Each structure stands twice: as C-alpha cells, then as structure tokens.
Amino acid sequence: QVQLQESGPGLVKPSETLSLTCTVSGGSLSTYFWSWIRQPPGKGLEWIGNIYSTGSTRYTPSLGSRVTISLDTSKSQFSLKLNSVTAADTAVYYCARDLYMSVAGDLYTWFDPWGQGTLVIVSS
Amino acid sequence: DIQVTQSPSSLSASVGDRVTITCRASQNIGNFLNWYQQKPGKAPKVLIYAATTLQGGVSSRFSGSGSGTDFTLTISSLQPEDFATYYCQQSYSVTFGGGTKVEIK
C-alpha cells in the first residue's frame, strides 16, 4: 500500500525559505495528484496546493506566489518550498495523495493516504 | 473562495449516542464534500467522500448525507474510538471546515 513520509528542517528562520520533501513508497507518482496541507498548532487544516504527475500545479490563493511545489519522479518524491516565512507559517505540514473518481463528467477528489506530518517552527 | 462552516465546534456525548455534525457551504458545491477524522498527534483519515460514499475499511456506523450547501456526518452509535476531531472539506476549490471536537460526556 502507498505510504508517504515528510522530511525536512524542523526550524526555519523568519524571512527564509521552508523546504520539505515527501517520499512516496509502495506506489507510483503517475496519474495522481499530490498535495501539501498544513495545520497550525491547535488549529484547523489548510490546503496549500498540489501537483499532478505531469508537473501541473495548483496553489491556494492565500499563499500566492510564496509557494512552489515540484516533482522528482526518479526519486518518487515531491517537494514544497514556501518563501519569506513568518511565525504564522508555523504548523504541522502534511503531504497527501489526492484520490479521484469521475462521475458523469465531474471529478471528485479526496485526500488518502496522508503522511504522518512534520512540525515546522518559524523562529529566530 | 468557497467557505465551509461546521457546527457545532465541539460536543460532549456518551458511548452509544447518535451524533450529528453539520457542514454548510457558502455556495452550491453539489456533492463535492468529504469528511475526515483526526485523533491527537495523528494525520486525518478520510471517512466519507463525495458526500455519501463510505471509504473502504471505515465502519458503517459512519454515514454522510446532503447535497448543495448543507451536509451531515452521522455516527449512529458512538464508540470509544470515535472520540476525535472531525473535519469537512469541500473539494470544489479545496477548503476545510473549522472542525468539530467530539468529547466524552
């Protein structure tokens, strides 16, 4: 079965770039979307963006141009870069696969599975 | 952006109780609504997708209903392992509700 594992620094300084990698095992990156989702401590979930296996990306408008998601199919990995971070970017960051189902021309998507999550603290 | 509002934000219930959580979308999203369960320190786990479809391996005491703007997650008979936080998520433009924490009464 597919498993996802996040990795990267747990501490990032303000104004610097947060970089995380998600390694996918037990399955291929092909024909799926792959997402990053975050959760500030004690708060709710926020979708950051996703990437399709072809490299096409979509990002949440609120994070705008600060976000870049990329793919390395040779390593079965996809990555997140978030630049100009502030304390508000402190969160547990999850990677997840977007499963999808097409019904009468509509594409239904949901997140499964998820990685275990990694806490990133933004602090000097 | 389409917002989804969950209610209540928390509830207390006993084992065996029937529990209902609602999610309201700010505009018509058809059946583009999923439900997740999250336990402390763990990643969320999908329970229901496309508003009413039970994820494989999930107990049949969980059910989803609704369409358009109003949706419901029902737990027919609350079990000890169901005490957790539940989130709805609209997949039309991808946003999550604020969560409902289900606690032991």
mmCIF file with all atom_site columns, C-alpha atoms in Angstrom:
data_model
loop_
_atom_site.group_PDB
_atom_site.id
_atom_site.type_symbol
_atom_site.label_atom_id
_atom_site.label_alt_id
_atom_site.label_comp_id
_atom_site.label_asym_id
_atom_site.label_entity_id
_atom_site.label_seq_id
_atom_site.pdbx_PDB_ins_code
_atom_site.Cartn_x
_atom_site.Cartn_y
_atom_site.Cartn_z
_atom_site.occupancy
_atom_site.B_iso_or_equiv
_atom_site.pdbx_formal_charge
_atom_site.auth_seq_id
_atom_site.auth_comp_id
_atom_site.auth_asym_id
_atom_site.auth_atom_id
_atom_site.pdbx_PDB_model_num
ATOM 1   C CA . GLN A 1 1   ? 0.000   0.000  0.000   1.00 0.00 ? 1   GLN A CA 1
ATOM 2   C CA . VAL A 1 2   ? 1.099   3.548  -0.660  1.00 0.00 ? 2   VAL A CA 1
ATOM 3   C CA . GLN A 1 3   ? 2.893   5.319  2.188   1.00 0.00 ? 3   GLN A CA 1
ATOM 4   C CA . LEU A 1 4   ? 4.059   8.915  2.395   1.00 0.00 ? 4   LEU A CA 1
ATOM 5   C CA . GLN A 1 5   ? 6.814   10.370 4.595   1.00 0.00 ? 5   GLN A CA 1
ATOM 6   C CA . GLU A 1 6   ? 7.650   14.038 5.044   1.00 0.00 ? 6   GLU A CA 1
ATOM 7   C CA . SER A 1 7   ? 11.207  15.201 5.715   1.00 0.00 ? 7   SER A CA 1
ATOM 8   C CA . GLY A 1 8   ? 12.983  18.500 6.177   1.00 0.00 ? 8   GLY A CA 1
ATOM 9   C CA . PRO A 1 9   ? 14.190  21.029 8.757   1.00 0.00 ? 9   PRO A CA 1
ATOM 10  C CA . GLY A 1 10  ? 12.057  21.455 11.835  1.00 0.00 ? 10  GLY A CA 1
ATOM 11  C CA . LEU A 1 11  ? 13.206  25.033 12.424  1.00 0.00 ? 11  LEU A CA 1
ATOM 12  C CA . VAL A 1 12  ? 13.308  27.858 9.894   1.00 0.00 ? 12  VAL A CA 1
ATOM 13  C CA . LYS A 1 13  ? 14.244  31.496 10.484  1.00 0.00 ? 13  LYS A CA 1
ATOM 14  C CA . PRO A 1 14  ? 11.816  34.281 9.638   1.00 0.00 ? 14  PRO A CA 1
ATOM 15  C CA . SER A 1 15  ? 12.125  35.592 6.056   1.00 0.00 ? 15  SER A CA 1
ATOM 16  C CA . GLU A 1 16  ? 13.857  32.389 4.940   1.00 0.00 ? 16  GLU A CA 1
ATOM 17  C CA . THR A 1 17  ? 12.518  29.541 2.792   1.00 0.00 ? 17  THR A CA 1
ATOM 18  C CA . LEU A 1 18  ? 10.786  26.486 4.207   1.00 0.00 ? 18  LEU A CA 1
ATOM 19  C CA . SER A 1 19  ? 11.677  23.351 2.212   1.00 0.00 ? 19  SER A CA 1
ATOM 20  C CA . LEU A 1 20  ? 10.065  19.954 2.701   1.00 0.00 ? 20  LEU A CA 1
ATOM 21  C CA . THR A 1 21  ? 10.123  16.713 0.765   1.00 0.00 ? 21  THR A CA 1
ATOM 22  C CA . CYS A 1 22  ? 7.565   13.922 0.656   1.00 0.00 ? 22  CYS A CA 1
ATOM 23  C CA . THR A 1 23  ? 8.797   10.455 -0.268  1.00 0.00 ? 23  THR A CA 1
ATOM 24  C CA . VAL A 1 24  ? 6.227   8.064  -1.718  1.00 0.00 ? 24  VAL A CA 1
ATOM 25  C CA . SER A 1 25  ? 6.690   4.327  -1.288  1.00 0.00 ? 25  SER A CA 1
ATOM 26  C CA . GLY A 1 26  ? 4.596   1.353  -2.340  1.00 0.00 ? 26  GLY A CA 1
ATOM 27  C CA . GLY A 1 27  ? 3.226   3.009  -5.447  1.00 0.00 ? 27  GLY A CA 1
ATOM 28  C CA . SER A 1 28  ? 3.893   5.265  -8.400  1.00 0.00 ? 28  SER A CA 1
ATOM 29  C CA . LEU A 1 29  ? 3.537   9.034  -8.665  1.00 0.00 ? 29  LEU A CA 1
ATOM 30  C CA . SER A 1 30  ? 1.934   8.571  -12.076 1.00 0.00 ? 30  SER A CA 1
ATOM 31  C CA . THR A 1 31  ? -1.693  9.508  -12.760 1.00 0.00 ? 31  THR A CA 1
ATOM 32  C CA . TYR A 1 32  ? -2.256  11.051 -9.355  1.00 0.00 ? 32  TYR A CA 1
ATOM 33  C CA . PHE A 1 33  ? -2.346  14.489 -7.790  1.00 0.00 ? 33  PHE A CA 1
ATOM 34  C CA . TRP A 1 34  ? -0.135  15.062 -4.740  1.00 0.00 ? 34  TRP A CA 1
ATOM 35  C CA . SER A 1 35  ? -0.903  17.695 -2.128  1.00 0.00 ? 35  SER A CA 1
ATOM 36  C CA . TRP A 1 36  ? 0.584   19.632 0.747   1.00 0.00 ? 36  TRP A CA 1
ATOM 37  C CA . ILE A 1 37  ? -1.682  20.520 3.670   1.00 0.00 ? 37  ILE A CA 1
ATOM 38  C CA . ARG A 1 38  ? -0.759  22.281 6.903   1.00 0.00 ? 38  ARG A CA 1
ATOM 39  C CA . GLN A 1 39  ? -2.189  22.648 10.397  1.00 0.00 ? 39  GLN A CA 1
ATOM 40  C CA . PRO A 1 40  ? -1.036  25.358 12.831  1.00 0.00 ? 40  PRO A CA 1
ATOM 41  C CA . PRO A 1 41  ? -0.783  24.060 16.410  1.00 0.00 ? 41  PRO A CA 1
ATOM 42  C CA . GLY A 1 42  ? -4.258  23.653 17.893  1.00 0.00 ? 42  GLY A CA 1
ATOM 43  C CA . LYS A 1 43  ? -5.971  24.913 14.743  1.00 0.00 ? 43  LYS A CA 1
ATOM 44  C CA . GLY A 1 44  ? -7.646  23.605 11.600  1.00 0.00 ? 44  GLY A CA 1
ATOM 45  C CA . LEU A 1 45  ? -6.398  22.345 8.262   1.00 0.00 ? 45  LEU A CA 1
ATOM 46  C CA . GLU A 1 46  ? -5.295  24.456 5.304   1.00 0.00 ? 46  GLU A CA 1
ATOM 47  C CA . TRP A 1 47  ? -4.663  23.067 1.834   1.00 0.00 ? 47  TRP A CA 1
ATOM 48  C CA . ILE A 1 48  ? -1.508  24.605 0.348   1.00 0.00 ? 48  ILE A CA 1
ATOM 49  C CA . GLY A 1 49  ? -1.525  23.205 -3.172  1.00 0.00 ? 49  GLY A CA 1
ATOM 50  C CA . ASN A 1 50  ? -0.984  20.181 -5.353  1.00 0.00 ? 50  ASN A CA 1
ATOM 51  C CA . ILE A 1 51  ? 0.920   18.842 -8.307  1.00 0.00 ? 51  ILE A CA 1
ATOM 52  C CA . TYR A 1 52  ? -0.140  16.349 -10.939 1.00 0.00 ? 52  TYR A CA 1
ATOM 53  C CA . SER A 1 53  ? 2.219   13.656 -12.187 1.00 0.00 ? 53  SER A CA 1
ATOM 54  C CA . THR A 1 54  ? 2.743   15.704 -15.369 1.00 0.00 ? 54  THR A CA 1
ATOM 55  C CA . GLY A 1 55  ? 4.042   18.612 -13.297 1.00 0.00 ? 55  GLY A CA 1
ATOM 56  C CA . SER A 1 56  ? 0.946   20.801 -13.472 1.00 0.00 ? 56  SER A CA 1
ATOM 57  C CA . THR A 1 57  ? 0.406   22.701 -10.220 1.00 0.00 ? 57  THR A CA 1
ATOM 58  C CA . ARG A 1 58  ? -2.410  24.488 -8.379  1.00 0.00 ? 58  ARG A CA 1
ATOM 59  C CA . TYR A 1 59  ? -1.978  26.629 -5.282  1.00 0.00 ? 59  TYR A CA 1
ATOM 60  C CA . THR A 1 60  ? -4.293  28.166 -2.731  1.00 0.00 ? 60  THR A CA 1
ATOM 61  C CA . PRO A 1 61  ? -4.754  31.881 -3.498  1.00 0.00 ? 61  PRO A CA 1
ATOM 62  C CA . SER A 1 62  ? -3.972  32.968 0.078   1.00 0.00 ? 62  SER A CA 1
ATOM 63  C CA . LEU A 1 63  ? -0.352  31.819 -0.210  1.00 0.00 ? 63  LEU A CA 1
ATOM 64  C CA . GLY A 1 64  ? 0.010   33.110 -3.733  1.00 0.00 ? 64  GLY A CA 1
ATOM 65  C CA . SER A 1 65  ? 3.486   33.417 -5.175  1.00 0.00 ? 65  SER A CA 1
ATOM 66  C CA . ARG A 1 66  ? 5.240   32.279 -1.972  1.00 0.00 ? 66  ARG A CA 1
ATOM 67  C CA . VAL A 1 67  ? 4.596   28.612 -2.792  1.00 0.00 ? 67  VAL A CA 1
ATOM 68  C CA . THR A 1 68  ? 6.291   26.249 -5.202  1.00 0.00 ? 68  THR A CA 1
ATOM 69  C CA . ILE A 1 69  ? 5.554   22.519 -5.447  1.00 0.00 ? 69  ILE A CA 1
ATOM 70  C CA . SER A 1 70  ? 7.755   20.326 -7.604  1.00 0.00 ? 70  SER A CA 1
ATOM 71  C CA . LEU A 1 71  ? 8.106   16.663 -8.511  1.00 0.00 ? 71  LEU A CA 1
ATOM 72  C CA . ASP A 1 72  ? 11.048  14.264 -8.861  1.00 0.00 ? 72  ASP A CA 1
ATOM 73  C CA . THR A 1 73  ? 9.621   11.062 -10.310 1.00 0.00 ? 73  THR A CA 1
ATOM 74  C CA . SER A 1 74  ? 13.042  9.372  -10.398 1.00 0.00 ? 74  SER A CA 1
ATOM 75  C CA . LYS A 1 75  ? 13.159  9.575  -6.594  1.00 0.00 ? 75  LYS A CA 1
ATOM 76  C CA . SER A 1 76  ? 9.388   9.121  -6.038  1.00 0.00 ? 76  SER A CA 1
ATOM 77  C CA . GLN A 1 77  ? 9.348   12.458 -4.258  1.00 0.00 ? 77  GLN A CA 1
ATOM 78  C CA . PHE A 1 78  ? 7.524   15.745 -4.403  1.00 0.00 ? 78  PHE A CA 1
ATOM 79  C CA . SER A 1 79  ? 8.584   18.895 -2.613  1.00 0.00 ? 79  SER A CA 1
ATOM 80  C CA . LEU A 1 80  ? 7.279   22.096 -1.082  1.00 0.00 ? 80  LEU A CA 1
ATOM 81  C CA . LYS A 1 81  ? 9.032   25.441 -0.944  1.00 0.00 ? 81  LYS A CA 1
ATOM 82  C CA . LEU A 1 82  ? 7.464   28.328 0.936   1.00 0.00 ? 82  LEU A CA 1
ATOM 83  C CA . ASN A 1 83  ? 9.465   31.524 0.904   1.00 0.00 ? 83  ASN A CA 1
ATOM 84  C CA . SER A 1 84  ? 9.502   34.626 3.114   1.00 0.00 ? 84  SER A CA 1
ATOM 85  C CA . VAL A 1 85  ? 8.153   32.687 6.089   1.00 0.00 ? 85  VAL A CA 1
ATOM 86  C CA . THR A 1 86  ? 6.835   34.285 9.270   1.00 0.00 ? 86  THR A CA 1
ATOM 87  C CA . ALA A 1 87  ? 5.679   32.902 12.600  1.00 0.00 ? 87  ALA A CA 1
ATOM 88  C CA . ALA A 1 88  ? 2.239   32.447 11.027  1.00 0.00 ? 88  ALA A CA 1
ATOM 89  C CA . ASP A 1 89  ? 3.720   29.652 8.889   1.00 0.00 ? 89  ASP A CA 1
ATOM 90  C CA . THR A 1 90  ? 4.490   27.560 11.980  1.00 0.00 ? 90  THR A CA 1
ATOM 91  C CA . ALA A 1 91  ? 2.491   24.381 11.528  1.00 0.00 ? 91  ALA A CA 1
ATOM 92  C CA . VAL A 1 92  ? 2.482   20.645 11.084  1.00 0.00 ? 92  VAL A CA 1
ATOM 93  C CA . TYR A 1 93  ? 2.928   20.072 7.367   1.00 0.00 ? 93  TYR A CA 1
ATOM 94  C CA . TYR A 1 94  ? 1.336   17.005 5.796   1.00 0.00 ? 94  TYR A CA 1
ATOM 95  C CA . CYS A 1 95  ? 1.747   15.523 2.347   1.00 0.00 ? 95  CYS A CA 1
ATOM 96  C CA . ALA A 1 96  ? -1.106  13.508 0.897   1.00 0.00 ? 96  ALA A CA 1
ATOM 97  C CA . ARG A 1 97  ? -2.278  11.805 -2.257  1.00 0.00 ? 97  ARG A CA 1
ATOM 98  C CA . ASP A 1 98  ? -5.364  13.128 -3.990  1.00 0.00 ? 98  ASP A CA 1
ATOM 99  C CA . LEU A 1 99  ? -7.555  10.198 -4.909  1.00 0.00 ? 99  LEU A CA 1
ATOM 100 C CA . TYR A 1 100 ? -10.183 10.916 -7.518  1.00 0.00 ? 100 TYR A CA 1
ATOM 101 C CA . MET A 1 101 ? -13.303 9.488  -9.098  1.00 0.00 ? 101 MET A CA 1
ATOM 102 C CA . SER A 1 102 ? -15.017 10.661 -12.265 1.00 0.00 ? 102 SER A CA 1
ATOM 103 C CA . VAL A 1 103 ? -18.811 10.521 -12.272 1.00 0.00 ? 103 VAL A CA 1
ATOM 104 C CA . ALA A 1 104 ? -20.821 11.918 -15.179 1.00 0.00 ? 104 ALA A CA 1
ATOM 105 C CA . GLY A 1 105 ? -18.039 14.322 -16.071 1.00 0.00 ? 105 GLY A CA 1
ATOM 106 C CA . ASP A 1 106 ? -17.492 15.568 -12.503 1.00 0.00 ? 106 ASP A CA 1
ATOM 107 C CA . LEU A 1 107 ? -14.150 14.849 -10.823 1.00 0.00 ? 107 LEU A CA 1
ATOM 108 C CA . TYR A 1 108 ? -14.481 14.076 -7.130  1.00 0.00 ? 108 TYR A CA 1
ATOM 109 C CA . THR A 1 109 ? -11.234 14.200 -5.131  1.00 0.00 ? 109 THR A CA 1
ATOM 110 C CA . TRP A 1 110 ? -10.263 13.400 -1.573  1.00 0.00 ? 110 TRP A CA 1
ATOM 111 C CA . PHE A 1 111 ? -7.005  13.002 0.368   1.00 0.00 ? 111 PHE A CA 1
ATOM 112 C CA . ASP A 1 112 ? -5.805  9.480  1.084   1.00 0.00 ? 112 ASP A CA 1
ATOM 113 C CA . PRO A 1 113 ? -3.336  8.455  2.372   1.00 0.00 ? 113 PRO A CA 1
ATOM 114 C CA . TRP A 1 114 ? -1.572  11.156 4.366   1.00 0.00 ? 114 TRP A CA 1
ATOM 115 C CA . GLY A 1 115 ? 1.951   11.276 5.681   1.00 0.00 ? 115 GLY A CA 1
ATOM 116 C CA . GLN A 1 116 ? 2.430   11.372 9.442   1.00 0.00 ? 116 GLN A CA 1
ATOM 117 C CA . GLY A 1 117 ? 3.181   15.095 9.341   1.00 0.00 ? 117 GLY A CA 1
ATOM 118 C CA . THR A 1 118 ? 6.214   17.134 10.312  1.00 0.00 ? 118 THR A CA 1
ATOM 119 C CA . LEU A 1 119 ? 6.257   20.152 12.619  1.00 0.00 ? 119 LEU A CA 1
ATOM 120 C CA . VAL A 1 120 ? 7.996   23.222 11.240  1.00 0.00 ? 120 VAL A CA 1
ATOM 121 C CA . ILE A 1 121 ? 8.612   26.108 13.618  1.00 0.00 ? 121 ILE A CA 1
ATOM 122 C CA . VAL A 1 122 ? 9.462   29.544 12.285  1.00 0.00 ? 122 VAL A CA 1
ATOM 123 C CA . SER A 1 123 ? 11.608  31.324 14.829  1.00 0.00 ? 123 SER A CA 1
ATOM 124 C CA . SER A 1 124 ? 14.894  33.168 15.074  1.00 0.00 ? 124 SER A CA 1
ATOM 125 C CA . ASP B 2 1   ? -13.208 31.172 -2.250  1.00 0.00 ? 1   ASP B CA 1
ATOM 126 C CA . ILE B 2 2   ? -15.901 28.754 -1.081  1.00 0.00 ? 2   ILE B CA 1
ATOM 127 C CA . GLN B 2 3   ? -16.102 28.590 2.707   1.00 0.00 ? 3   GLN B CA 1
ATOM 128 C CA . VAL B 2 4   ? -17.432 25.655 4.705   1.00 0.00 ? 4   VAL B CA 1
ATOM 129 C CA . THR B 2 5   ? -18.754 26.194 8.215   1.00 0.00 ? 5   THR B CA 1
ATOM 130 C CA . GLN B 2 6   ? -19.061 23.322 10.649  1.00 0.00 ? 6   GLN B CA 1
ATOM 131 C CA . SER B 2 7   ? -21.310 23.119 13.665  1.00 0.00 ? 7   SER B CA 1
ATOM 132 C CA . PRO B 2 8   ? -21.044 22.590 16.491  1.00 0.00 ? 8   PRO B CA 1
ATOM 133 C CA . SER B 2 9   ? -17.364 23.340 17.115  1.00 0.00 ? 9   SER B CA 1
ATOM 134 C CA . SER B 2 10  ? -17.431 20.830 19.949  1.00 0.00 ? 10  SER B CA 1
ATOM 135 C CA . LEU B 2 11  ? -19.845 18.415 21.579  1.00 0.00 ? 11  LEU B CA 1
ATOM 136 C CA . SER B 2 12  ? -19.948 16.034 24.504  1.00 0.00 ? 12  SER B CA 1
ATOM 137 C CA . ALA B 2 13  ? -21.565 12.646 24.036  1.00 0.00 ? 13  ALA B CA 1
ATOM 138 C CA . SER B 2 14  ? -21.724 9.221  25.622  1.00 0.00 ? 14  SER B CA 1
ATOM 139 C CA . VAL B 2 15  ? -20.848 5.838  24.201  1.00 0.00 ? 15  VAL B CA 1
ATOM 140 C CA . GLY B 2 16  ? -23.864 4.600  22.252  1.00 0.00 ? 16  GLY B CA 1
ATOM 141 C CA . ASP B 2 17  ? -25.197 8.067  21.431  1.00 0.00 ? 17  ASP B CA 1
ATOM 142 C CA . ARG B 2 18  ? -26.198 9.097  17.933  1.00 0.00 ? 18  ARG B CA 1
ATOM 143 C CA . VAL B 2 19  ? -24.066 12.069 16.898  1.00 0.00 ? 19  VAL B CA 1
ATOM 144 C CA . THR B 2 20  ? -24.697 14.514 14.076  1.00 0.00 ? 20  THR B CA 1
ATOM 145 C CA . ILE B 2 21  ? -22.248 17.105 12.727  1.00 0.00 ? 21  ILE B CA 1
ATOM 146 C CA . THR B 2 22  ? -23.246 19.600 10.075  1.00 0.00 ? 22  THR B CA 1
ATOM 147 C CA . CYS B 2 23  ? -21.303 21.440 7.410   1.00 0.00 ? 23  CYS B CA 1
ATOM 148 C CA . ARG B 2 24  ? -22.657 24.356 5.410   1.00 0.00 ? 24  ARG B CA 1
ATOM 149 C CA . ALA B 2 25  ? -21.020 25.627 2.219   1.00 0.00 ? 25  ALA B CA 1
ATOM 150 C CA . SER B 2 26  ? -21.105 29.287 1.211   1.00 0.00 ? 26  SER B CA 1
ATOM 151 C CA . GLN B 2 27  ? -22.379 28.307 -2.241  1.00 0.00 ? 27  GLN B CA 1
ATOM 152 C CA . ASN B 2 28  ? -23.709 25.260 -4.056  1.00 0.00 ? 28  ASN B CA 1
ATOM 153 C CA . ILE B 2 29  ? -20.999 22.582 -4.213  1.00 0.00 ? 29  ILE B CA 1
ATOM 154 C CA . GLY B 2 30  ? -23.146 19.670 -5.348  1.00 0.00 ? 30  GLY B CA 1
ATOM 155 C CA . ASN B 2 31  ? -21.684 16.543 -3.771  1.00 0.00 ? 31  ASN B CA 1
ATOM 156 C CA . PHE B 2 32  ? -18.091 17.833 -3.583  1.00 0.00 ? 32  PHE B CA 1
ATOM 157 C CA . LEU B 2 33  ? -17.813 17.276 0.162   1.00 0.00 ? 33  LEU B CA 1
ATOM 158 C CA . ASN B 2 34  ? -15.587 14.935 2.188   1.00 0.00 ? 34  ASN B CA 1
ATOM 159 C CA . TRP B 2 35  ? -15.368 14.091 5.884   1.00 0.00 ? 35  TRP B CA 1
ATOM 160 C CA . TYR B 2 36  ? -12.208 13.273 7.876   1.00 0.00 ? 36  TYR B CA 1
ATOM 161 C CA . GLN B 2 37  ? -11.468 12.060 11.398  1.00 0.00 ? 37  GLN B CA 1
ATOM 162 C CA . GLN B 2 38  ? -8.343  13.230 13.213  1.00 0.00 ? 38  GLN B CA 1
ATOM 163 C CA . LYS B 2 39  ? -7.038  11.888 16.507  1.00 0.00 ? 39  LYS B CA 1
ATOM 164 C CA . PRO B 2 40  ? -4.467  13.798 18.599  1.00 0.00 ? 40  PRO B CA 1
ATOM 165 C CA . GLY B 2 41  ? -0.982  13.705 17.103  1.00 0.00 ? 41  GLY B CA 1
ATOM 166 C CA . LYS B 2 42  ? -2.162  11.825 14.014  1.00 0.00 ? 42  LYS B CA 1
ATOM 167 C CA . ALA B 2 43  ? -2.905  12.711 10.414  1.00 0.00 ? 43  ALA B CA 1
ATOM 168 C CA . PRO B 2 44  ? -6.521  12.975 9.337   1.00 0.00 ? 44  PRO B CA 1
ATOM 169 C CA . LYS B 2 45  ? -8.187  9.906  7.869   1.00 0.00 ? 45  LYS B CA 1
ATOM 170 C CA . VAL B 2 46  ? -10.943 10.042 5.263   1.00 0.00 ? 46  VAL B CA 1
ATOM 171 C CA . LEU B 2 47  ? -14.302 8.633  6.316   1.00 0.00 ? 47  LEU B CA 1
ATOM 172 C CA . ILE B 2 48  ? -16.707 9.780  3.600   1.00 0.00 ? 48  ILE B CA 1
ATOM 173 C CA . TYR B 2 49  ? -16.092 11.187 0.116   1.00 0.00 ? 49  TYR B CA 1
ATOM 174 C CA . ALA B 2 50  ? -18.416 12.649 -2.496  1.00 0.00 ? 50  ALA B CA 1
ATOM 175 C CA . ALA B 2 51  ? -20.823 13.496 0.342   1.00 0.00 ? 51  ALA B CA 1
ATOM 176 C CA . THR B 2 52  ? -22.209 9.992  0.853   1.00 0.00 ? 52  THR B CA 1
ATOM 177 C CA . THR B 2 53  ? -19.646 7.327  -0.149  1.00 0.00 ? 53  THR B CA 1
ATOM 178 C CA . LEU B 2 54  ? -18.088 5.392  2.733   1.00 0.00 ? 54  LEU B CA 1
ATOM 179 C CA . GLN B 2 55  ? -14.315 4.921  2.387   1.00 0.00 ? 55  GLN B CA 1
ATOM 180 C CA . GLY B 2 56  ? -13.299 1.268  2.291   1.00 0.00 ? 56  GLY B CA 1
ATOM 181 C CA . GLY B 2 57  ? -12.496 -0.138 5.721   1.00 0.00 ? 57  GLY B CA 1
ATOM 182 C CA . VAL B 2 58  ? -14.476 2.546  7.579   1.00 0.00 ? 58  VAL B CA 1
ATOM 183 C CA . SER B 2 59  ? -17.177 1.376  9.963   1.00 0.00 ? 59  SER B CA 1
ATOM 184 C CA . SER B 2 60  ? -20.757 1.504  8.661   1.00 0.00 ? 60  SER B CA 1
ATOM 185 C CA . ARG B 2 61  ? -21.808 3.419  11.772  1.00 0.00 ? 61  ARG B CA 1
ATOM 186 C CA . PHE B 2 62  ? -20.474 6.475  9.900   1.00 0.00 ? 62  PHE B CA 1
ATOM 187 C CA . SER B 2 63  ? -22.700 7.926  7.203   1.00 0.00 ? 63  SER B CA 1
ATOM 188 C CA . GLY B 2 64  ? -22.848 11.106 5.177   1.00 0.00 ? 64  GLY B CA 1
ATOM 189 C CA . SER B 2 65  ? -25.795 12.894 3.654   1.00 0.00 ? 65  SER B CA 1
ATOM 190 C CA . GLY B 2 66  ? -26.638 16.142 1.941   1.00 0.00 ? 66  GLY B CA 1
ATOM 191 C CA . SER B 2 67  ? -26.081 17.970 -1.310  1.00 0.00 ? 67  SER B CA 1
ATOM 192 C CA . GLY B 2 68  ? -25.769 21.557 -2.481  1.00 0.00 ? 68  GLY B CA 1
ATOM 193 C CA . THR B 2 69  ? -24.933 23.649 0.585   1.00 0.00 ? 69  THR B CA 1
ATOM 194 C CA . ASP B 2 70  ? -25.971 21.528 3.590   1.00 0.00 ? 70  ASP B CA 1
ATOM 195 C CA . PHE B 2 71  ? -24.271 18.316 4.628   1.00 0.00 ? 71  PHE B CA 1
ATOM 196 C CA . THR B 2 72  ? -24.319 15.994 7.628   1.00 0.00 ? 72  THR B CA 1
ATOM 197 C CA . LEU B 2 73  ? -21.984 13.417 9.121   1.00 0.00 ? 73  LEU B CA 1
ATOM 198 C CA . THR B 2 74  ? -23.783 10.952 11.397  1.00 0.00 ? 74  THR B CA 1
ATOM 199 C CA . ILE B 2 75  ? -22.275 8.457  13.806  1.00 0.00 ? 75  ILE B CA 1
ATOM 200 C CA . SER B 2 76  ? -25.108 6.038  14.557  1.00 0.00 ? 76  SER B CA 1
ATOM 201 C CA . SER B 2 77  ? -23.766 4.665  17.837  1.00 0.00 ? 77  SER B CA 1
ATOM 202 C CA . LEU B 2 78  ? -20.696 6.412  19.246  1.00 0.00 ? 78  LEU B CA 1
ATOM 203 C CA . GLN B 2 79  ? -17.846 4.091  20.190  1.00 0.00 ? 79  GLN B CA 1
ATOM 204 C CA . PRO B 2 80  ? -14.822 4.845  22.429  1.00 0.00 ? 80  PRO B CA 1
ATOM 205 C CA . GLU B 2 81  ? -12.515 5.003  19.404  1.00 0.00 ? 81  GLU B CA 1
ATOM 206 C CA . ASP B 2 82  ? -14.701 7.688  17.783  1.00 0.00 ? 82  ASP B CA 1
ATOM 207 C CA . PHE B 2 83  ? -13.696 10.431 20.209  1.00 0.00 ? 83  PHE B CA 1
ATOM 208 C CA . ALA B 2 84  ? -11.737 12.693 17.877  1.00 0.00 ? 84  ALA B CA 1
ATOM 209 C CA . THR B 2 85  ? -11.988 15.859 15.809  1.00 0.00 ? 85  THR B CA 1
ATOM 210 C CA . TYR B 2 86  ? -13.961 15.736 12.569  1.00 0.00 ? 86  TYR B CA 1
ATOM 211 C CA . TYR B 2 87  ? -13.430 17.989 9.559   1.00 0.00 ? 87  TYR B CA 1
ATOM 212 C CA . CYS B 2 88  ? -15.460 18.536 6.438   1.00 0.00 ? 88  CYS B CA 1
ATOM 213 C CA . GLN B 2 89  ? -13.659 19.539 3.256   1.00 0.00 ? 89  GLN B CA 1
ATOM 214 C CA . GLN B 2 90  ? -15.129 20.872 0.047   1.00 0.00 ? 90  GLN B CA 1
ATOM 215 C CA . SER B 2 91  ? -13.249 19.580 -2.961  1.00 0.00 ? 91  SER B CA 1
ATOM 216 C CA . TYR B 2 92  ? -14.682 22.110 -5.415  1.00 0.00 ? 92  TYR B CA 1
ATOM 217 C CA . SER B 2 93  ? -11.920 24.603 -4.599  1.00 0.00 ? 93  SER B CA 1
ATOM 218 C CA . VAL B 2 94  ? -10.415 22.842 -1.573  1.00 0.00 ? 94  VAL B CA 1
ATOM 219 C CA . THR B 2 95  ? -11.098 24.336 1.812   1.00 0.00 ? 95  THR B CA 1
ATOM 220 C CA . PHE B 2 96  ? -11.692 22.692 5.168   1.00 0.00 ? 96  PHE B CA 1
ATOM 221 C CA . GLY B 2 97  ? -14.244 23.395 7.847   1.00 0.00 ? 97  GLY B CA 1
ATOM 222 C CA . GLY B 2 98  ? -13.074 24.518 11.269  1.00 0.00 ? 98  GLY B CA 1
ATOM 223 C CA . GLY B 2 99  ? -13.528 21.117 12.872  1.00 0.00 ? 99  GLY B CA 1
ATOM 224 C CA . THR B 2 100 ? -15.836 19.530 15.454  1.00 0.00 ? 100 THR B CA 1
ATOM 225 C CA . LYS B 2 101 ? -14.271 18.027 18.558  1.00 0.00 ? 101 LYS B CA 1
ATOM 226 C CA . VAL B 2 102 ? -16.252 15.084 19.925  1.00 0.00 ? 102 VAL B CA 1
ATOM 227 C CA . GLU B 2 103 ? -15.539 14.584 23.610  1.00 0.00 ? 103 GLU B CA 1
ATOM 228 C CA . ILE B 2 104 ? -16.628 12.092 26.228  1.00 0.00 ? 104 ILE B CA 1
ATOM 229 C CA . LYS B 2 105 ? -19.533 13.213 28.401  1.00 0.00 ? 105 LYS B CA 1
#
